[in-house]
Every structure is written in C-alpha cells, then in structure tokens.
CSV table of C-alpha atoms in Angstrom, one decimal:
chain,number,residue,atom,x,y,z
V,135,ASP,CA,108.8,90.1,115.7
V,136,ALA,CA,108.4,86.3,115.9
V,137,THR,CA,104.8,86.5,117.4
V,138,HIS,CA,103.2,89.3,115.4
V,139,GLU,CA,102.7,90.1,111.7
V,140,CYS,CA,101.1,92.7,109.4
V,141,PRO,CA,99.2,92.1,106.2
V,142,THR,CA,101.3,92.1,103.0
V,143,GLY,CA,102.2,95.6,101.9
V,144,ASP,CA,101.9,97.0,105.4
V,145,THR,CA,104.7,98.3,107.6
V,146,CYS,CA,105.3,97.1,111.2
V,147,CYS,CA,105.5,100.0,113.7
V,148,LYS,CA,105.4,100.2,117.4
V,149,LEU,CA,102.2,101.5,119.0
V,150,ALA,CA,102.0,103.9,121.9
V,151,SER,CA,101.4,100.9,124.1
V,152,GLY,CA,104.7,99.3,123.1
V,153,GLN,CA,103.0,96.6,121.2
V,154,TRP,CA,103.4,96.1,117.5
V,155,GLY,CA,101.0,97.7,115.0
V,156,CYS,CA,100.6,97.9,111.3
V,157,CYS,CA,100.7,101.0,109.0
V,158,PRO,CA,98.6,100.4,105.8
V,159,LEU,CA,101.5,101.6,103.6
V,160,PRO,CA,104.6,99.9,102.3
V,161,LYS,CA,108.0,101.2,103.7
V,162,ALA,CA,106.1,103.7,105.8
V,163,VAL,CA,107.6,106.2,108.3
V,164,CYS,CA,106.4,105.4,111.8
V,165,CYS,CA,105.5,108.6,113.7
V,166,SER,CA,106.8,109.2,117.2
V,167,ASP,CA,103.2,109.6,118.6
V,168,GLY,CA,102.8,105.8,118.4
V,169,VAL,CA,99.5,106.1,116.6
V,170,HIS,CA,100.2,107.4,113.1
V,171,CYS,CA,102.4,106.8,110.1
V,172,CYS,CA,103.3,108.5,106.9
V,173,PRO,CA,104.2,107.5,103.3
V,174,GLU,CA,107.8,106.7,102.4
V,175,GLY,CA,109.8,109.8,101.7
V,176,THR,CA,107.8,112.0,104.0
V,177,THR,CA,108.3,113.1,107.6
V,178,CYS,CA,105.8,113.1,110.5
V,179,GLU,CA,104.8,116.5,111.8
V,180,VAL,CA,103.2,115.5,115.1
V,181,SER,CA,102.4,119.1,116.0
V,182,THR,CA,100.2,119.5,113.0
V,183,GLY,CA,99.0,115.9,112.5
V,184,LYS,CA,100.3,115.8,108.9
V,185,CYS,CA,102.9,114.1,106.7
V,186,ASN,CA,105.3,116.5,105.1
V,187,ARG,CA,107.4,116.3,101.9
V,188,GLY,CA,109.0,119.7,101.4
V,189,ASP,CA,106.2,122.2,101.1
V,190,ILE,CA,103.5,119.6,100.6
V,191,ASN,CA,101.4,118.5,103.5
V,192,MET,CA,99.1,115.5,103.5
V,193,PRO,CA,97.0,113.6,106.0
V,194,TRP,CA,98.7,111.0,108.1
V,195,PHE,CA,97.5,107.4,108.4
V,196,GLU,CA,96.5,105.6,111.6
V,197,LYS,CA,98.1,102.3,112.6
V,198,THR,CA,96.1,99.2,113.5
V,199,PRO,CA,97.1,96.4,116.0
V,200,ALA,CA,99.3,93.7,114.5
V,201,ILE,CA,98.0,90.2,114.1
V,202,SER,CA,99.3,87.7,116.7
V,203,THR,CA,100.7,84.8,114.8
V,204,GLU,CA,99.7,82.6,117.8
V,205,GLU,CA,96.1,83.5,117.1
V,206,VAL,CA,96.5,82.8,113.3
V,207,LEU,CA,98.3,79.5,113.7
V,208,ASN,CA,96.2,77.9,116.5
V,209,VAL,CA,94.3,74.7,115.5
V,210,GLN,CA,90.5,75.0,115.9
V,211,CYS,CA,88.8,71.9,117.4
V,212,ASP,CA,85.3,73.5,117.3
V,213,ALA,CA,83.8,76.9,117.6
V,214,THR,CA,84.9,77.3,121.2
V,215,HIS,CA,88.1,75.2,121.6
V,216,GLU,CA,91.5,75.4,120.1
V,217,CYS,CA,95.0,73.9,120.5
V,218,GLU,CA,98.3,75.7,120.1
V,219,THR,CA,100.5,75.3,117.0
V,220,GLY,CA,102.1,71.9,116.7
V,221,LYS,CA,99.4,70.1,118.7
V,222,THR,CA,96.2,68.4,117.5
V,223,CYS,CA,92.7,68.2,118.9
V,224,CYS,CA,91.7,65.0,120.5
V,225,LYS,CA,88.6,63.9,122.4
V,226,LEU,CA,89.3,63.0,126.0
V,227,ALA,CA,87.5,60.1,127.8
V,228,SER,CA,85.2,62.7,129.3
V,229,GLY,CA,84.1,63.8,125.8
V,230,GLN,CA,85.8,67.2,126.1
V,231,TRP,CA,88.4,68.4,123.8
V,232,GLY,CA,92.1,68.0,124.7
V,233,CYS,CA,95.3,68.9,122.9
V,234,CYS,CA,97.7,66.1,122.0
C-alpha cells in the first residue's frame, strides 16, 4: 500500500495480523495461514506445511514484516531525533531539535 513496501524481488502479502508482509520470492503465492508463501506456480497446502506443484512437494517460505515507508523516508536530525518526510530539522531557541 502507500505506507509499506518490500525489497525488490519480494512479493507483498498480508500477515495473520492484517498488516503487510514480504515473501522473499517474486510473484509468490500468499498462503491463507498469514505466515507463509510459496513459489509462483505452486499451491499452499496449509495442512502439511508445504508448497505443491502436482506430485512435487517443497518447503514453504516464511513472510517477514513489510518496511514502513514512513520509517524509511523520515529525516534524521541526530541519533535520537527525526522529522517526518517533507520537513527539515532545525534547532529551536532552547537548543533542542524541532521540525520545520
């Protein structure tokens, strides 16, 4: 969606939590358990924990949480302060960081 992304070559899938996750495969099949995924052209067999293509069974893959684009795009002021995208870091009269 507009606030999450996966690394190049990964497939976006929903996690069991309802949040977005990433499958480490291109054009993957997202399994209904919300945790796993399978290669393109296979089906998820949740009852056995495998990916199936005809008579061939293979291990399935585990999804990872998607990257929040808000986290990626924030501007770092220093090690402990950041500003949202579109703003810049500026020192306030107090000496603290502010976002302008």
